[in-house]
JSON list of C-alpha atoms in Angstrom, two decimals:
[
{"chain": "A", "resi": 1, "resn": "UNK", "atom": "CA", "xyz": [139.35, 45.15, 146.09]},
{"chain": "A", "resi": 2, "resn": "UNK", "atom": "CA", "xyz": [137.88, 48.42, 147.12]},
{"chain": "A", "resi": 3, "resn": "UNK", "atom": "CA", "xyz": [134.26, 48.70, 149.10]},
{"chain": "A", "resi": 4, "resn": "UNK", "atom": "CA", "xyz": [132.60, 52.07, 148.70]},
{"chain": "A", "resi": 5, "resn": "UNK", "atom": "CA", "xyz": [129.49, 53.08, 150.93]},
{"chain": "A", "resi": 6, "resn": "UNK", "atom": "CA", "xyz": [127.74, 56.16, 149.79]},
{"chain": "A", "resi": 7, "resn": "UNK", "atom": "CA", "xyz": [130.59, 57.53, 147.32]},
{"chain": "A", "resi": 8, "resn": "UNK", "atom": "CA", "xyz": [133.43, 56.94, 149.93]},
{"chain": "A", "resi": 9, "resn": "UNK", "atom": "CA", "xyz": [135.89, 54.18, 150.14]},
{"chain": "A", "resi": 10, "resn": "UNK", "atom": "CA", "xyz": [135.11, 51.86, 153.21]},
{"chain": "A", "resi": 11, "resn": "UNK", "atom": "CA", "xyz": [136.93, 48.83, 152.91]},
{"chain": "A", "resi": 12, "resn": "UNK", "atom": "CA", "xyz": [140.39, 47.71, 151.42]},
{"chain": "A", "resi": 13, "resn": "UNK", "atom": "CA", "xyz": [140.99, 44.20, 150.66]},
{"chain": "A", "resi": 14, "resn": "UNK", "atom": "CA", "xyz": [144.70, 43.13, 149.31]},
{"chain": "A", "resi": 15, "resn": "UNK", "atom": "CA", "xyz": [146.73, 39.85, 148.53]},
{"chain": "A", "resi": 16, "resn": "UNK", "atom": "CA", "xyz": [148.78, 38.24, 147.00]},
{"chain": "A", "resi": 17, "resn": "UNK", "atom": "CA", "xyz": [147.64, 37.57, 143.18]},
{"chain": "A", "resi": 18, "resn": "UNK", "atom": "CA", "xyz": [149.36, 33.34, 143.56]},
{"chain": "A", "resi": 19, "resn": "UNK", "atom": "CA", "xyz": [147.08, 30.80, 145.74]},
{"chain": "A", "resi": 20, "resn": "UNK", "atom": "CA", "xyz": [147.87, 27.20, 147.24]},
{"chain": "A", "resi": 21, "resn": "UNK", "atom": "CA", "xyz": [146.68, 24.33, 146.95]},
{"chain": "A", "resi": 22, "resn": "UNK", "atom": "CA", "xyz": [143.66, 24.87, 149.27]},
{"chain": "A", "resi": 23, "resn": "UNK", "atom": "CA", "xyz": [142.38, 28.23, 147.19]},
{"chain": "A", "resi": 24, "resn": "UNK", "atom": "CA", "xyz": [144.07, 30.71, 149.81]},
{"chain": "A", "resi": 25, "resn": "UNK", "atom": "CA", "xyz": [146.24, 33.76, 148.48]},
{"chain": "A", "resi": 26, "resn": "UNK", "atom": "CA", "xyz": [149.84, 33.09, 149.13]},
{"chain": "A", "resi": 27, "resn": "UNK", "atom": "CA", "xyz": [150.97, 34.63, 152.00]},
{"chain": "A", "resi": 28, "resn": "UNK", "atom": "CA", "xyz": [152.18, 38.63, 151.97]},
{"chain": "A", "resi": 29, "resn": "UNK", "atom": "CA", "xyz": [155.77, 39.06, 153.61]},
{"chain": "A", "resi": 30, "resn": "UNK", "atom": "CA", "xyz": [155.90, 41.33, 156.54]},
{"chain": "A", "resi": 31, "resn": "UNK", "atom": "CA", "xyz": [157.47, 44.14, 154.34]},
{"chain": "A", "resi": 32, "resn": "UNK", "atom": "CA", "xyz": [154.31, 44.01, 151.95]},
{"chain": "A", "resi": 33, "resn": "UNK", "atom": "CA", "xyz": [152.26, 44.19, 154.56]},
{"chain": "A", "resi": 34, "resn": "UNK", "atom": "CA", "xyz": [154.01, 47.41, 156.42]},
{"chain": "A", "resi": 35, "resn": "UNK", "atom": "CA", "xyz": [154.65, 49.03, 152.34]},
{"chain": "A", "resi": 36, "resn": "UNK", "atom": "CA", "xyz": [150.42, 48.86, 152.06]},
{"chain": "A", "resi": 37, "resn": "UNK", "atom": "CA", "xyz": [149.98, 50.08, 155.48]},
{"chain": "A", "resi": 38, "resn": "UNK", "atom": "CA", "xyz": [152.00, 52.69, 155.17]},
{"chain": "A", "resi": 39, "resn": "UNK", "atom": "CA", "xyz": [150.68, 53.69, 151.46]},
{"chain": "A", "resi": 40, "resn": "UNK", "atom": "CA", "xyz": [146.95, 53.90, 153.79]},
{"chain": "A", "resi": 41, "resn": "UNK", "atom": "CA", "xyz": [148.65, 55.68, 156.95]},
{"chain": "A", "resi": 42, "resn": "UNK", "atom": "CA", "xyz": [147.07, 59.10, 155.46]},
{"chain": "A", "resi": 43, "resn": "UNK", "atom": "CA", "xyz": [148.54, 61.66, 157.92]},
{"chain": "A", "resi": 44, "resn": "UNK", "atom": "CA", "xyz": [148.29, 59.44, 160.92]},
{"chain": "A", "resi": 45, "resn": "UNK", "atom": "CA", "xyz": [150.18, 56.29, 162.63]},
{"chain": "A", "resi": 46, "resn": "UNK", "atom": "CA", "xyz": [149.88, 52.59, 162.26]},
{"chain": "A", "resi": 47, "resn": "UNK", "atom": "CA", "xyz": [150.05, 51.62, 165.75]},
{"chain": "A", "resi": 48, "resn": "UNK", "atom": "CA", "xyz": [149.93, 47.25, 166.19]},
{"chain": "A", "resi": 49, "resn": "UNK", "atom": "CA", "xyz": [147.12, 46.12, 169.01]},
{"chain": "A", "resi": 50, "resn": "UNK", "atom": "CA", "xyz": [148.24, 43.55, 171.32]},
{"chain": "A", "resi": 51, "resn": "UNK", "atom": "CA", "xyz": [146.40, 40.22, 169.30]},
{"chain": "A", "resi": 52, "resn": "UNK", "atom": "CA", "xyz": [143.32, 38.37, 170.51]},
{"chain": "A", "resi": 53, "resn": "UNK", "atom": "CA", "xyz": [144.06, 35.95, 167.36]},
{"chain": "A", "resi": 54, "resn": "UNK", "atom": "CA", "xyz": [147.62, 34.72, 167.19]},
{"chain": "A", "resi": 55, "resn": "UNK", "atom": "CA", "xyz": [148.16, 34.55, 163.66]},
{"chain": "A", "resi": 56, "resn": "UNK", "atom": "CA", "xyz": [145.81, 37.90, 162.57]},
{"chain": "A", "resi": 57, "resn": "UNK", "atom": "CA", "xyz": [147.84, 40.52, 163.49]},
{"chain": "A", "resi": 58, "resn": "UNK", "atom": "CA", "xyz": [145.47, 43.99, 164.09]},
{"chain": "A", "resi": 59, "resn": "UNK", "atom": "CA", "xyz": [146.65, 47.94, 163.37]},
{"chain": "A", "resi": 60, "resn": "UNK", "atom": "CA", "xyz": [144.92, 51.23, 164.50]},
{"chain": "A", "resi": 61, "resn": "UNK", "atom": "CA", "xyz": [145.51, 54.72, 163.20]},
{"chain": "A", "resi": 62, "resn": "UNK", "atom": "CA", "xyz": [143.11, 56.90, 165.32]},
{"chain": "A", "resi": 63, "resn": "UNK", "atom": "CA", "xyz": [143.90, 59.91, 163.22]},
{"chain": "A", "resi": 64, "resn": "UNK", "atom": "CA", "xyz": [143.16, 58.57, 159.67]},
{"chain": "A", "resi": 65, "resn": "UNK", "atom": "CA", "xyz": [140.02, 56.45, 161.53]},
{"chain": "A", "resi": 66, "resn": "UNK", "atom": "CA", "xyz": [141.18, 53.01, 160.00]},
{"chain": "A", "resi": 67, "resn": "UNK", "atom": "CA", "xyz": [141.68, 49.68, 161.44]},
{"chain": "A", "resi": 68, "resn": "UNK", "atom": "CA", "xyz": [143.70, 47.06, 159.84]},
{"chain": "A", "resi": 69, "resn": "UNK", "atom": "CA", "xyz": [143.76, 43.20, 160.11]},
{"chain": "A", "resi": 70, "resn": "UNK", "atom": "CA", "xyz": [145.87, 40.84, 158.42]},
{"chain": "A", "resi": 71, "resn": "UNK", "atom": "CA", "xyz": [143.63, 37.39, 157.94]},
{"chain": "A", "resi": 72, "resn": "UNK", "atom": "CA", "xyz": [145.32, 34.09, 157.98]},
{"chain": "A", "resi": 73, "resn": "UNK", "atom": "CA", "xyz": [144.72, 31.27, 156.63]},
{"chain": "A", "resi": 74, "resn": "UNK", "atom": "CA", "xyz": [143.08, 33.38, 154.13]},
{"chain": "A", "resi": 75, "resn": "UNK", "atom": "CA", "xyz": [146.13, 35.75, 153.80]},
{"chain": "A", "resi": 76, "resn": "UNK", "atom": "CA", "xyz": [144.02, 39.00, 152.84]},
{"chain": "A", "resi": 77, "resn": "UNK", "atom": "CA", "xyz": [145.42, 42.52, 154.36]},
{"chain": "A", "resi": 78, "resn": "UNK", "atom": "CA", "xyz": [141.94, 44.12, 154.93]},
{"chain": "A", "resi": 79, "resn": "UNK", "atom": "CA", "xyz": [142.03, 48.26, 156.03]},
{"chain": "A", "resi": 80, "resn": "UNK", "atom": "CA", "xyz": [138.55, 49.40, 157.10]},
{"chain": "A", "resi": 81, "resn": "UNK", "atom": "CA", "xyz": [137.18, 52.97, 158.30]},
{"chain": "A", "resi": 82, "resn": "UNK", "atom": "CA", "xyz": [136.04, 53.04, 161.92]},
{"chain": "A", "resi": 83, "resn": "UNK", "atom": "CA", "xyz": [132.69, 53.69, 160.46]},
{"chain": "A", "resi": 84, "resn": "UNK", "atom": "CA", "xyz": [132.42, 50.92, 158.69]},
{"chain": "A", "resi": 85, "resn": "UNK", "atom": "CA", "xyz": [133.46, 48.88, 161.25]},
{"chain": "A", "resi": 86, "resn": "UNK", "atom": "CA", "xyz": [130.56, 50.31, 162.88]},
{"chain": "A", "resi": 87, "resn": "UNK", "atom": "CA", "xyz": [127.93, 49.91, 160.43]},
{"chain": "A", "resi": 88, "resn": "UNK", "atom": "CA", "xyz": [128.16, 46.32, 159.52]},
{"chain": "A", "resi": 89, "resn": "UNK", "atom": "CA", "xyz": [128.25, 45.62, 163.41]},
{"chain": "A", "resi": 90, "resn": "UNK", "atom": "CA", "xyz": [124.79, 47.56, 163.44]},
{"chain": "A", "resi": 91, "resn": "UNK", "atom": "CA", "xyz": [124.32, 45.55, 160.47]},
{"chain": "A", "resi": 92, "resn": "UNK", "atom": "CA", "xyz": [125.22, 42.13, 162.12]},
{"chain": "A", "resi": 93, "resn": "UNK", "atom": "CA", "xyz": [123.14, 42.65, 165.00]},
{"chain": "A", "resi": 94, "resn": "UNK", "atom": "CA", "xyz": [120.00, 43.56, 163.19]},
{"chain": "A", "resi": 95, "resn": "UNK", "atom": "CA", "xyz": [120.71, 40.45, 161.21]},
{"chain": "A", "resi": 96, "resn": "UNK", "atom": "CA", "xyz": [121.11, 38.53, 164.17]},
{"chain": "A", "resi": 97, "resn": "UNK", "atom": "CA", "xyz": [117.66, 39.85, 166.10]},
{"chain": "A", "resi": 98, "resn": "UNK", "atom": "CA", "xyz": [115.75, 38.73, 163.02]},
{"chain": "A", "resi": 99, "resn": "UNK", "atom": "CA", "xyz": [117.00, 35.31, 163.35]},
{"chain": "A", "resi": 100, "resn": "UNK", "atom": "CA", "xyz": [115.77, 35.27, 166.91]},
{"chain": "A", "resi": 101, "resn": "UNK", "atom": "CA", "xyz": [111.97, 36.11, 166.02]},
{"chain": "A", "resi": 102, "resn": "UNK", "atom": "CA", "xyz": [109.90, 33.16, 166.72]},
{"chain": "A", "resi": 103, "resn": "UNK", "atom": "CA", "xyz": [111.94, 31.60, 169.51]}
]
């Protein structure tokens, strides 16, 4: 699945077609994973970040602007532009300021 935001693609959702018993996408092989990364690389570098989550491994490519995380148990390879990263944090904390009012 693609996510555009004002004409531009944002967001880049992939997986594996097959799911498990529980409803989650199978999970992508390590050499799926690095074949759709470097199919997004653009004219920059995938470069891994040290993981906060164990088992969602996290990219960077400062020149193309993108982030990448892999999601488990969900199993979904999801690229994002830095700016959208940005704009559903603004997003989230808006949300999150409304829900606030009144206390």
């Amino acid at each position: 699945m693609i996510t555009f935001h004002e004409g531009k693609a944002c967001q880049f959702i992939a997986a594996k077609s097959e799911k498990d018993v529980l409803g989650n996408f199978l999970e992508m092989s390590e050499v799926e994973r690095d074949t759709i990364l470097k199919a997004n690389a653009g004219d920059g570098e995938w470069v891994k970040k040290n993981q906060l989550i164990e088992f969602s491994p996290q990219w960077v490519n400062d020149k193309a602007k993108v982030v990448a995380q892999y999601t488990q148990p969900e199993n979904m390879l999801i690229i994002m532009t830095l700016e959208s990263v940005d704009r559903n944090a603004k997003l989230k904390e808006i949300e999150e300021k409304k829900a606030l009012e009144g206390f």
